[in-house]
Coordinates of C-alpha atoms in Angstrom, one line a residue:
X1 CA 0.0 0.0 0.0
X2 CA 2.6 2.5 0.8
X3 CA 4.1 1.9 -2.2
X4 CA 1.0 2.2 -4.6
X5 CA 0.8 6.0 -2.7
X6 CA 4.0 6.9 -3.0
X7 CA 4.2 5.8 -6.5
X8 CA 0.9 8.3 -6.8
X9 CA 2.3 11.5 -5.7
X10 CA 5.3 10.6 -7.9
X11 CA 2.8 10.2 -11.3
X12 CA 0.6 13.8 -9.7
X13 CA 3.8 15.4 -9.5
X14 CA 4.5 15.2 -13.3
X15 CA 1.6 15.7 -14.6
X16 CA 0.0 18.8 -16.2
X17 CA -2.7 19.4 -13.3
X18 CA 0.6 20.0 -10.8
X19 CA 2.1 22.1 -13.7
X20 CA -0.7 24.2 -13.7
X21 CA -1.4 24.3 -10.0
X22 CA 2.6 25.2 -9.1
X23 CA 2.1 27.9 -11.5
X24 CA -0.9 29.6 -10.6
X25 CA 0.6 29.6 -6.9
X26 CA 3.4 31.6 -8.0
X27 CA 1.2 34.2 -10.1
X28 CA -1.2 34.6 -7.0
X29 CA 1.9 34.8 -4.7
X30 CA 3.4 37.1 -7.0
X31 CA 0.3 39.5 -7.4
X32 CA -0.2 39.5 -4.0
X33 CA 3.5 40.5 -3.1
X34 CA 3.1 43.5 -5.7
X35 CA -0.3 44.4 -3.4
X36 CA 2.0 44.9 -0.4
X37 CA 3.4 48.7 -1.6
X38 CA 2.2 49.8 1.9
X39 CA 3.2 47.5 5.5
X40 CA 1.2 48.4 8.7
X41 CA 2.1 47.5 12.1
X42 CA 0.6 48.4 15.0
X43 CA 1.1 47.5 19.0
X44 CA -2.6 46.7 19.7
X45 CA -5.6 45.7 17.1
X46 CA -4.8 43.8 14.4
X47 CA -0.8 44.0 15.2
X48 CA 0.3 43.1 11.3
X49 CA 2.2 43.3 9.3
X50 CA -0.6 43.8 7.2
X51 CA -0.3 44.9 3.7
X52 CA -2.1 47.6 1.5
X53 CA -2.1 48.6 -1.4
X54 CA -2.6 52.3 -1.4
X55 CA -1.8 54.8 1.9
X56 CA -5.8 55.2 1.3
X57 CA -5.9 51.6 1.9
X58 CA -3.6 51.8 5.3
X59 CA -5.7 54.6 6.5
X60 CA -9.1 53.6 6.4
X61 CA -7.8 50.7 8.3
X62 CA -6.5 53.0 11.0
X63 CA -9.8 55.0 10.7
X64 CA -11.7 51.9 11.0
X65 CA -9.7 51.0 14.1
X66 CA -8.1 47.9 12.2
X67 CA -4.9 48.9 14.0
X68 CA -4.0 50.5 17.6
X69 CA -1.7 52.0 19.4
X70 CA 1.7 53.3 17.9
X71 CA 1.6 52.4 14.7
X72 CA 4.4 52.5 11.8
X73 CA 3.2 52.4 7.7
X74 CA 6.2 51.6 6.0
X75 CA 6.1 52.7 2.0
X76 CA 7.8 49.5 0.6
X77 CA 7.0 50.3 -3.1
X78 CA 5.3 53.1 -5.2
X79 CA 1.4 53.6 -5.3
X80 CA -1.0 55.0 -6.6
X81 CA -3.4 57.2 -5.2
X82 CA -6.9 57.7 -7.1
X83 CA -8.5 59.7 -4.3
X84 CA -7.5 61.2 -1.0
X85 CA -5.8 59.3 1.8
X86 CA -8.0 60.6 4.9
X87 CA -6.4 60.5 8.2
X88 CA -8.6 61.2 11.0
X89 CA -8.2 61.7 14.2
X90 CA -7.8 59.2 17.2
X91 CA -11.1 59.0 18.8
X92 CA -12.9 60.0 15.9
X93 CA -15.3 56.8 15.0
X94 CA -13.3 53.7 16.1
X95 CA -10.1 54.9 15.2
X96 CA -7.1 54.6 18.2
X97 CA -3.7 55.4 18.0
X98 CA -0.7 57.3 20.3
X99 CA 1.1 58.2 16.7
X100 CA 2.0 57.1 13.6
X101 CA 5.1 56.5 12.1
X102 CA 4.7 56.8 7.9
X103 CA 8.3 56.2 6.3
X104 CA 9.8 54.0 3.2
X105 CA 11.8 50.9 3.1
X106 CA 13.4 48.4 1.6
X107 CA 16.4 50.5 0.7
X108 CA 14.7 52.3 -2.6
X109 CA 13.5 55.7 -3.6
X110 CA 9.6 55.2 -3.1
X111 CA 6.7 57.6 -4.4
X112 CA 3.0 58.0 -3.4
X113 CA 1.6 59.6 -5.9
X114 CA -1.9 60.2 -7.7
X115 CA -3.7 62.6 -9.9
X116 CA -6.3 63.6 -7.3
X117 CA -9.8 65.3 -8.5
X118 CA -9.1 69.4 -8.6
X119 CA -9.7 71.2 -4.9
X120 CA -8.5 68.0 -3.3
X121 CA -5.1 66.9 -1.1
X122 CA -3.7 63.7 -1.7
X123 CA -3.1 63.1 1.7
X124 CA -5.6 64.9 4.7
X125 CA -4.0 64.9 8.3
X126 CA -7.9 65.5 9.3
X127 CA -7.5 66.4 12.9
X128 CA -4.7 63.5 13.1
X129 CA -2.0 64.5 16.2
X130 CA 1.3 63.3 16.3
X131 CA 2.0 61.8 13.2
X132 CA 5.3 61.6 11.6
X133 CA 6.2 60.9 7.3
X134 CA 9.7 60.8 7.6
X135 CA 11.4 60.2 4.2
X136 CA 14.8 59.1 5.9
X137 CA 17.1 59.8 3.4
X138 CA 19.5 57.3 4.4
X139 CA 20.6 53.8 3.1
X140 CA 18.8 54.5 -0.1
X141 CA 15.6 55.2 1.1
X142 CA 13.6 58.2 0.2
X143 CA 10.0 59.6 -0.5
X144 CA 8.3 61.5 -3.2
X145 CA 4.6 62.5 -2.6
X146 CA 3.4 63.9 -5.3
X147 CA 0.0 65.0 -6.4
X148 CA 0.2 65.6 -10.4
X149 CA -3.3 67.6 -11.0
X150 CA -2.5 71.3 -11.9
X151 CA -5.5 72.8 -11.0
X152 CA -6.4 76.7 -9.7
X153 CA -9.6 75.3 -8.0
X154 CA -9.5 76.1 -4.4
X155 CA -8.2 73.1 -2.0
X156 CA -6.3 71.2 -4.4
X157 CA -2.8 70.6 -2.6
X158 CA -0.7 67.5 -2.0
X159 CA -0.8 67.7 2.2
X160 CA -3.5 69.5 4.1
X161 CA -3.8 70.0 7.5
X162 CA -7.2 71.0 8.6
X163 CA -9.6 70.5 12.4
X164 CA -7.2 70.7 15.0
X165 CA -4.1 68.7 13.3
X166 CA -1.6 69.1 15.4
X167 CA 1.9 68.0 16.8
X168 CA 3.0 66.2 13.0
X169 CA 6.0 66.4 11.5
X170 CA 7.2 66.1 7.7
X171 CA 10.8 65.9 7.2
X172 CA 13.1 64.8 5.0
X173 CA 10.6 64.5 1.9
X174 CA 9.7 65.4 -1.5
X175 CA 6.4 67.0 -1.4
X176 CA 5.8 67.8 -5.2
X177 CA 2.1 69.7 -6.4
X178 CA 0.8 71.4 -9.1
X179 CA -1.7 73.7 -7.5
X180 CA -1.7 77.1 -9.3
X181 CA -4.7 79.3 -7.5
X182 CA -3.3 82.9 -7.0
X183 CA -2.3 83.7 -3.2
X184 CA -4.4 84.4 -0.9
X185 CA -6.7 81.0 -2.4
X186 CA -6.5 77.9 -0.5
X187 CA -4.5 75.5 -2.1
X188 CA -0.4 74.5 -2.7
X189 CA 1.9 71.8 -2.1
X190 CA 1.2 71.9 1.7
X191 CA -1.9 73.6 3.1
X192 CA -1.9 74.6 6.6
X193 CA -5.4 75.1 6.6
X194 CA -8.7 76.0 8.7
X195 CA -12.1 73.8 10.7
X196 CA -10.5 74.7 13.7
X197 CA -12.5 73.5 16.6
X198 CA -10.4 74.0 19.9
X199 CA -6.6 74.3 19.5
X200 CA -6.1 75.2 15.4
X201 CA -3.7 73.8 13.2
X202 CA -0.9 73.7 15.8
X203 CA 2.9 72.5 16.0
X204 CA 2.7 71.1 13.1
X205 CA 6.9 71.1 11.7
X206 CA 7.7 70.9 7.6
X207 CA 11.7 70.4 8.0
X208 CA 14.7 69.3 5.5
X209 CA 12.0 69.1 2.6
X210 CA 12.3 69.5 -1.3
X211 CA 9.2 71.8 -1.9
X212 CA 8.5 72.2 -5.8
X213 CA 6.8 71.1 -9.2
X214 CA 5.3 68.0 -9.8
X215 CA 6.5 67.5 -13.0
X216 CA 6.5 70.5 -15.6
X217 CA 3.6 72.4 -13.9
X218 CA 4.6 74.6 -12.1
X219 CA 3.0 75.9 -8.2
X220 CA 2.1 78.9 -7.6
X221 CA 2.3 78.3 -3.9
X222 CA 4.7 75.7 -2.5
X223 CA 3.5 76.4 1.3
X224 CA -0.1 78.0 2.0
X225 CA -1.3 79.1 5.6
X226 CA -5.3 79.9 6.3
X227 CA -6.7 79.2 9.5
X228 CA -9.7 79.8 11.3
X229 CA -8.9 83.0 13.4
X230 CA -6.3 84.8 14.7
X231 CA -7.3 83.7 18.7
X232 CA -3.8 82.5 20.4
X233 CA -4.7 80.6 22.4
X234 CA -7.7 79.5 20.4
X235 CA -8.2 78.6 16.7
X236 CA -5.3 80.3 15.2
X237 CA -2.7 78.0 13.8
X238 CA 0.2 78.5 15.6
X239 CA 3.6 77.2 16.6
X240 CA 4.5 76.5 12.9
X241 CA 7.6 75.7 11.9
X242 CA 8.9 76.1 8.3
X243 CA 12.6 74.9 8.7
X244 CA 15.7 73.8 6.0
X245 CA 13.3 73.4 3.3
X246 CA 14.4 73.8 -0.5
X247 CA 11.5 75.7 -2.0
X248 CA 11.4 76.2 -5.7
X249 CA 10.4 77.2 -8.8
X250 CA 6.9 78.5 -7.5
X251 CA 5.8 80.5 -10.6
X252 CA 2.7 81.4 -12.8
X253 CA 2.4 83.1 -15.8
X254 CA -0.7 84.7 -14.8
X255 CA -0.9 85.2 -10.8
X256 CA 0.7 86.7 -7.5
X257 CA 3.1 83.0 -6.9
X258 CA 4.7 82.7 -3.7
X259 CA 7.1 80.4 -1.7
X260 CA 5.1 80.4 1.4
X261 CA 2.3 82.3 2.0
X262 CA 0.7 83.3 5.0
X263 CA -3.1 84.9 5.5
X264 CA -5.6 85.3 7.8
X265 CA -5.4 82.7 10.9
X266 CA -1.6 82.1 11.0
X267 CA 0.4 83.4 14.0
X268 CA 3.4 82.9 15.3
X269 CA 5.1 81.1 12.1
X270 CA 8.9 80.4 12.3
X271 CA 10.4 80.8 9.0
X272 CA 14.1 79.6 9.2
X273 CA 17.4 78.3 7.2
X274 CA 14.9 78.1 4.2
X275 CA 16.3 78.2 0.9
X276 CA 13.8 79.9 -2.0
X277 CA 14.6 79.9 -5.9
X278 CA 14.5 79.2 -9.6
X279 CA 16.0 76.8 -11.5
X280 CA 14.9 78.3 -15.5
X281 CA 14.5 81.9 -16.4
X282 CA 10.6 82.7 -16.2
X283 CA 8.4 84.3 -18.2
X284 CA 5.6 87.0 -16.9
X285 CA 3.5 87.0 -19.3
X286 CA 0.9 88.9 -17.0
X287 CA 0.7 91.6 -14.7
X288 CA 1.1 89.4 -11.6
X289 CA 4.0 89.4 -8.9
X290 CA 6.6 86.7 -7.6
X291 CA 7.1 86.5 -3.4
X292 CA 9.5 84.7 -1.6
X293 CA 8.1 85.1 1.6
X294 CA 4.6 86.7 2.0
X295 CA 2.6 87.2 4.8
X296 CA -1.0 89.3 5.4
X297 CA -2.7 89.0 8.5
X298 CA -2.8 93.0 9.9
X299 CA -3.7 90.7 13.2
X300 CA -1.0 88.3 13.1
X301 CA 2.0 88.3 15.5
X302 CA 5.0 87.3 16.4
X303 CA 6.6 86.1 13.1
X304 CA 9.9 84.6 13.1
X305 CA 11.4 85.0 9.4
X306 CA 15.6 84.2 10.1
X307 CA 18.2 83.0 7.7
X308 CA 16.2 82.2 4.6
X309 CA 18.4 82.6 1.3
X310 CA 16.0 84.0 -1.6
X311 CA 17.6 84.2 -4.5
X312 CA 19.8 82.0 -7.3
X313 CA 19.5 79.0 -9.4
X314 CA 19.6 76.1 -7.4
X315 CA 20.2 75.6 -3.7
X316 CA 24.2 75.8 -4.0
X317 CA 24.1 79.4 -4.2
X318 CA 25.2 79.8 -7.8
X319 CA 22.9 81.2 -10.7
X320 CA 20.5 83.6 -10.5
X321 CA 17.0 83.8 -9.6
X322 CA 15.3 85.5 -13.2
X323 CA 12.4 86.9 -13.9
X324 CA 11.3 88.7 -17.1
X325 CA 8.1 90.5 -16.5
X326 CA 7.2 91.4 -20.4
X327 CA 4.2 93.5 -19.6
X328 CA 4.4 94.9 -15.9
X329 CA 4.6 93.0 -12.5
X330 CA 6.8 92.9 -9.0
X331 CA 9.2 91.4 -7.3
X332 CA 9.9 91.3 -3.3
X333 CA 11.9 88.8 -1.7
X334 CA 9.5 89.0 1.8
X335 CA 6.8 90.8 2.2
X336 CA 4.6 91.0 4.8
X337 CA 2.1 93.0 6.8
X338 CA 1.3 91.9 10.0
X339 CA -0.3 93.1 13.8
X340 CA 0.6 96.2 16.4
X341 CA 0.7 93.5 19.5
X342 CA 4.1 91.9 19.0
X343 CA 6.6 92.4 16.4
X344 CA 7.7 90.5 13.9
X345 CA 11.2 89.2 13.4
X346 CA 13.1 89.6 10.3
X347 CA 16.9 88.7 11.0
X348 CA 19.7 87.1 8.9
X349 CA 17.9 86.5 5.5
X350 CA 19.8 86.6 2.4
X351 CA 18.7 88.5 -0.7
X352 CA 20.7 87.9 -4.0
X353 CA 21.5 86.3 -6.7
X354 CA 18.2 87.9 -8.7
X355 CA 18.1 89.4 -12.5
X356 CA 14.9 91.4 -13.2
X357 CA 14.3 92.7 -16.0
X358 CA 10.9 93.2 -18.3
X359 CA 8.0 96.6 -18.7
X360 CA 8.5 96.9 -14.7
X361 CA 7.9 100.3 -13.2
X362 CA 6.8 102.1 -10.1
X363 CA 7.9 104.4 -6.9
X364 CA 8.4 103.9 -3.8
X365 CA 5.2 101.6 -1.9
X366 CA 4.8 100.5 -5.8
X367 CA 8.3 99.8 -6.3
X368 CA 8.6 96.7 -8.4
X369 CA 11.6 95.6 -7.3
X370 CA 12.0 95.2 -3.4
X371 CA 14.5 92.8 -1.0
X372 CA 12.5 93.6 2.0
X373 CA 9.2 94.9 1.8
X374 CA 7.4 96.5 4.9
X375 CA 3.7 97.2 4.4
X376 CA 2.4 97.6 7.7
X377 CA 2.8 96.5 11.5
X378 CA 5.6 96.4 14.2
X379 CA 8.6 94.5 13.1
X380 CA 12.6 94.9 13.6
X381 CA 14.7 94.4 10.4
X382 CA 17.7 93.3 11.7
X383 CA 18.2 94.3 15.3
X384 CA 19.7 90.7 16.4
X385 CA 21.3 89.5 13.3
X386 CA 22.0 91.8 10.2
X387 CA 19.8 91.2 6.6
X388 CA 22.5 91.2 4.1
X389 CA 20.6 92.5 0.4
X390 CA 22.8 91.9 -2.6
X391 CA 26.6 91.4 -2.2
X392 CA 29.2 93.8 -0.3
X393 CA 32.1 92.3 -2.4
X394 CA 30.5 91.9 -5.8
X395 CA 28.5 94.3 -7.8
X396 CA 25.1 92.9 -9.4
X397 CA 24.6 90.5 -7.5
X398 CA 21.3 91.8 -8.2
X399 CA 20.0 93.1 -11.6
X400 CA 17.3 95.0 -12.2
X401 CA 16.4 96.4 -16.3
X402 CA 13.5 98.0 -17.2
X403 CA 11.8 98.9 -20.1
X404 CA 9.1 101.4 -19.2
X405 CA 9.1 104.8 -20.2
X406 CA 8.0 105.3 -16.3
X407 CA 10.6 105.3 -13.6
X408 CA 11.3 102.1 -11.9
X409 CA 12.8 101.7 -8.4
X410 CA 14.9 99.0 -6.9
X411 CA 14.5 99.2 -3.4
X412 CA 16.4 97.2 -0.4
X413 CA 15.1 97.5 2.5
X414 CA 11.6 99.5 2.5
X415 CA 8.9 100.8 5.1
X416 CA 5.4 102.1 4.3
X417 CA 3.3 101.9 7.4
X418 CA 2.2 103.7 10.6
X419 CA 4.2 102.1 13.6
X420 CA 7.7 101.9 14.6
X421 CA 10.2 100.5 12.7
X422 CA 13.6 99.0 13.2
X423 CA 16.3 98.4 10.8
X424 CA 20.4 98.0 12.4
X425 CA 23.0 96.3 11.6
X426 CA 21.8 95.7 7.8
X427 CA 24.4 95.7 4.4
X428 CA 23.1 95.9 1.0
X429 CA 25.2 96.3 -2.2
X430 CA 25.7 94.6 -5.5
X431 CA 22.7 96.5 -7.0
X432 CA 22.9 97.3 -10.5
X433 CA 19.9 99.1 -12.4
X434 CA 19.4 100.3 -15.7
X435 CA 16.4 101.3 -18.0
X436 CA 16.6 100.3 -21.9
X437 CA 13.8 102.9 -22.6
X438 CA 13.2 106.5 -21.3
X439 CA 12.1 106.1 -18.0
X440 CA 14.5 106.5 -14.9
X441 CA 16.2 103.6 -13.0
X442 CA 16.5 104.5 -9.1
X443 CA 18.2 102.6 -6.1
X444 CA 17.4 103.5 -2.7
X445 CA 19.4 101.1 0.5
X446 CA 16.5 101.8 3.1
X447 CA 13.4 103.7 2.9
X448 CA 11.0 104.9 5.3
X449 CA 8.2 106.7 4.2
X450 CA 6.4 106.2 7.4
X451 CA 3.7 108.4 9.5
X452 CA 2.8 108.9 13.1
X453 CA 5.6 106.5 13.9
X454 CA 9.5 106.7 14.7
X455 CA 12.7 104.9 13.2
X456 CA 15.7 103.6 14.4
X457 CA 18.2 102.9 12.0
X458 CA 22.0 102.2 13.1
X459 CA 24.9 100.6 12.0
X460 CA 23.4 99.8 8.2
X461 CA 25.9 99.5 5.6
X462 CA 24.9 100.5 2.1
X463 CA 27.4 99.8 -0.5
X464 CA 30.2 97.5 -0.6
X465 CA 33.6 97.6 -0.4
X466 CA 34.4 98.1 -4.5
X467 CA 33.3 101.0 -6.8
X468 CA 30.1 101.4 -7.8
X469 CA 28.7 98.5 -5.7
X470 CA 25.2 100.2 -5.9
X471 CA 24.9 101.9 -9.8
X472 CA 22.6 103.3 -11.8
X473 CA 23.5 102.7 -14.9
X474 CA 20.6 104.3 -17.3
X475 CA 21.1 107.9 -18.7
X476 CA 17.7 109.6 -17.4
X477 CA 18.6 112.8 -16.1
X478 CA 15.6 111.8 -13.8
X479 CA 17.8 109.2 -12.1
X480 CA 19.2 108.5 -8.6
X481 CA 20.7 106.7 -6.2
X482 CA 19.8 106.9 -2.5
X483 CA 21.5 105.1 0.4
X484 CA 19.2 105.8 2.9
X485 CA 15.3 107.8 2.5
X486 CA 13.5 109.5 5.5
X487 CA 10.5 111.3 5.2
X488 CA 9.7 111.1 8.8
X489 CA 11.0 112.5 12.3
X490 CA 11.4 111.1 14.5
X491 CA 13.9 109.3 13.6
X492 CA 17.7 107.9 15.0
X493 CA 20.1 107.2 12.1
X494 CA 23.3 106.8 13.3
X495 CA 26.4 104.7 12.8
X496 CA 25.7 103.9 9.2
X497 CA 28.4 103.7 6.2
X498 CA 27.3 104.6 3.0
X499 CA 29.7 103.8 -0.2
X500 CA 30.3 103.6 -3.5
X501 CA 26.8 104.2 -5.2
X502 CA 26.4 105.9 -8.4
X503 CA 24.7 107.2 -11.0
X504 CA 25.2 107.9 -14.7
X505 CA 22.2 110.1 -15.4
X506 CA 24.0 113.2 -13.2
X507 CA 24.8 114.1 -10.0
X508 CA 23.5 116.2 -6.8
X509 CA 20.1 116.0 -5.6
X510 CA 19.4 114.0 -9.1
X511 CA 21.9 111.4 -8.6
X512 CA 23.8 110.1 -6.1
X513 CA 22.6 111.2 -2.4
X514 CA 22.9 109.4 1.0
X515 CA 20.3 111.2 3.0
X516 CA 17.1 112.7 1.6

């Protein structure tokens, strides 16, 4: 008998039945491995590792309280999103969970991507807390989340916060989007955004990211802020941190594009070690503007905007940031207006590396060209650790050519508001402007055309070290060059050097001038 059997299995093994069998085993365990782009574990519920195939997938697990406790998703291969991986928060339904660690592995670069319906994120931290997409970076591992529709409807973005998420952290990703509403419209790569119920959008941390295009369409906003109110405590988003981020090639042909931009509901944002600019010349083809750094909330506080670079072709520091506005349109590197209650912060930033050029004109508060712009609010340019706007040791480091037959003026550092202003310890140079038409080309270092307000401004330095650091270089008898502009008093300037500017459309009270 044991021999008839064995003989059996022997015949069952060669046959075509087995054939077929052992190869539809593989194929099934083959599809099912390429289901597994996304792992879950968990240390309560449904433990794992379970596998997914879409971060969608893994989070309406979580939601669905499929898995507990501290839980990691590890991205082991690419997906593919087709609609919006919801996060909500623990205790909302049946979902539980301390935090949630979302990462890739398996020693690749990994991307979770998906060409979501217009006014949609691809991923919505919906009132999640403590929850952590670390792209690592390290041992070949790295993450790309990318969501490809370019859209101007309102909401579409590629990471929203939004009812009380708070406590996350995104670092060390690629957080690519095509969003291209004009600023102040809710939308971009990551929106920090509004529903708050108790606590806003709080302590949330976007660190050591690459911010930019998902493909050839372009942003107009890489990092987008819009909260709920401007209550601190309360609904306001606060406690954001925007640190060691690449952000880039933000542009559009036909709106205001920004880097980050901050509105109504934001408080408290620190803006630090950033690195803003543009890898390809662009072409303004409207009457829109380009911002770095923009923030308006006249009831926002407490801004921290220190050691950004704005400015060049790529984050080495080489190249230049360039712009050719063919009709009319603005540059400012930041610009903000903000409260009365505390001031904002504006130390250490870099401006340079920027070529300008296009039908540009304006004076003064409509200056198209302007490192620093100051609209309104308390703030102190400076005071702690010095702006530095062009180059002290180079000149054009920044370029500005116009073709109006209007004046256009390149401004550095520039003030148009009611309250007290501070500016020490500043240097801009390297400022070279010209006009290829008949309208003039003018340069002033600092400006402050404030009212009802006073101005401290000590220890500026405007104009570097080699001839004609700051220059006009366009023949319009109209021309000049200004180191520093006060049309105020009070005001304490004191302790400043001013150096090397000139102007080739004349001289005296036409040309070159340090105080007006």
């Amino acid at each position: 008998m044991p021999k008839l059997f064995i003989t059996a299995i022997i015949k069952y093994f060669r046959s075509k039945r087995f054939l077929i069998f052992y190869l539809l085993s593989i194929f099934i365990f083959f599809h099912l491995s390429l289901d597994g782009q996304v792992s879950v574990t968990a240390t309560a519920g449904n433990m794992g590792p379970t596998p997914y195939t879409t971060l969608k997938d893994a989070f309406d697990a979580v939601n669905a309280g499929t898995h507990q406790g501290s839980i990691t998703i590890v991205i082991s291969g690419d997906t593919n999103e087709s609609a919006s991986a919801v996060l909500n928060g623990s205790g909302s339904g049946s979902s539980s969970y301390s935090s949630i660690l979302i990462q890739p592995g398996g020693g690749a670069a990994r991307t979770i991507s998906g060409a979501i319906v217009a006014g949609s994120p691809l991923i919505d931290l919906n009132g999640a807390d403590y929850i952590t997409i670390d792209g690592l970076n390290t041992a070949g591992n790295s993450l790309i989340i990318s969501n490809t529709t370019a859209s101007a409807a309102t909401g579409t973005s590629t990471i929203r916060f939004q009812t009380d998420a708070t406590n996350n952290t995104i670092t060390r990703c690629s957080i690519l989007g095509s969003s291209n509403s004009t600023s102040g419209i809710s939308g971009g790569n990551i929106w920090i955004g509004a529903a708050g119920i108790t606590t806003g959008n709080d302590d949330n941390t976007i660190s050591f990211c690459n911010i930019g295009p998902a493909g050839t369409n372009l942003p107009s906003k890489c990092i987008y802020l819009w909260g709920t109110s401007n209550s601190d405590p309360g609904t306001s988003n606060s406690g954001i941190v925007i640190t060691n981020n690449n952000i880039f090639d933000f542009f559009s042909t036909s709106v205001v594009s920004t880097g980050i931009d901050i509105n109504f509901g934001a408080t408290g944002t620190l803006i630090s070690n950033n690195k803003f600019y543009q890898t390809a010349t662009r072409i303004q083809t409207g009457t829109a503007g380009n911002r770095a750094i923009r923030i308006s909330n006249a009831q926002g506080n407490n801004y921290q905007i220190i050691g950004n670079t704005i400015g060049f072709a790529n984050n080495m520091g080489t190249g230049k940031y360039t712009i050719d506005f063919q009709n009319s349109g603005s540059f400012n590197g930041i610009s903000f207006s903000v409260g009365i209650t505390t001031a904002t912060s504006v130390q250490g930033n870099i401006i340079a590396g920027i070529s300008i050029s296009g039908g540009i004109s304006g004076t003064f508060s409509t200056a198209p060209v302007v490192g620093i712009f100051h609209s309104a609010g308390l703030a102190t340019i400076g005071d702690v650790t010095g702006n530095t706007i062009g180059s002290q040791s180079e000149t054009s480091s920044i370029t500005v050519t116009s073709s109006s037959s209007s004046a256009a003026d390149v401004i550095g550092i520039g003030y148009f508001g009611i309250k007290d202003w501070t500016t020490d310890n500043n240097t801009i140079g390297g400022i070279t402007a010209s006009n290829t038409s008949t309208g003039a080309a003018n340069i002033y270092g600092i400006v402050y055309l404030a009212s009802n307000a006073s101005w401290s401004c000590l220890n500026n330095i405007v104009g570097g070290s080699i001839s004609n650091s700051i220059q006009s270089n366009t023949l319009s008898t109209g021309s000049r060059v200004q180191g520093i502009r006060a049309s105020t008093t009070p005001s304490i300037i004191s302790g400043n050097t001013i150096q090397n500017l000139s102007a080739a459309g004349g001289t005296g009270t036409t040309g070159a001038d340090c105080v007006s």
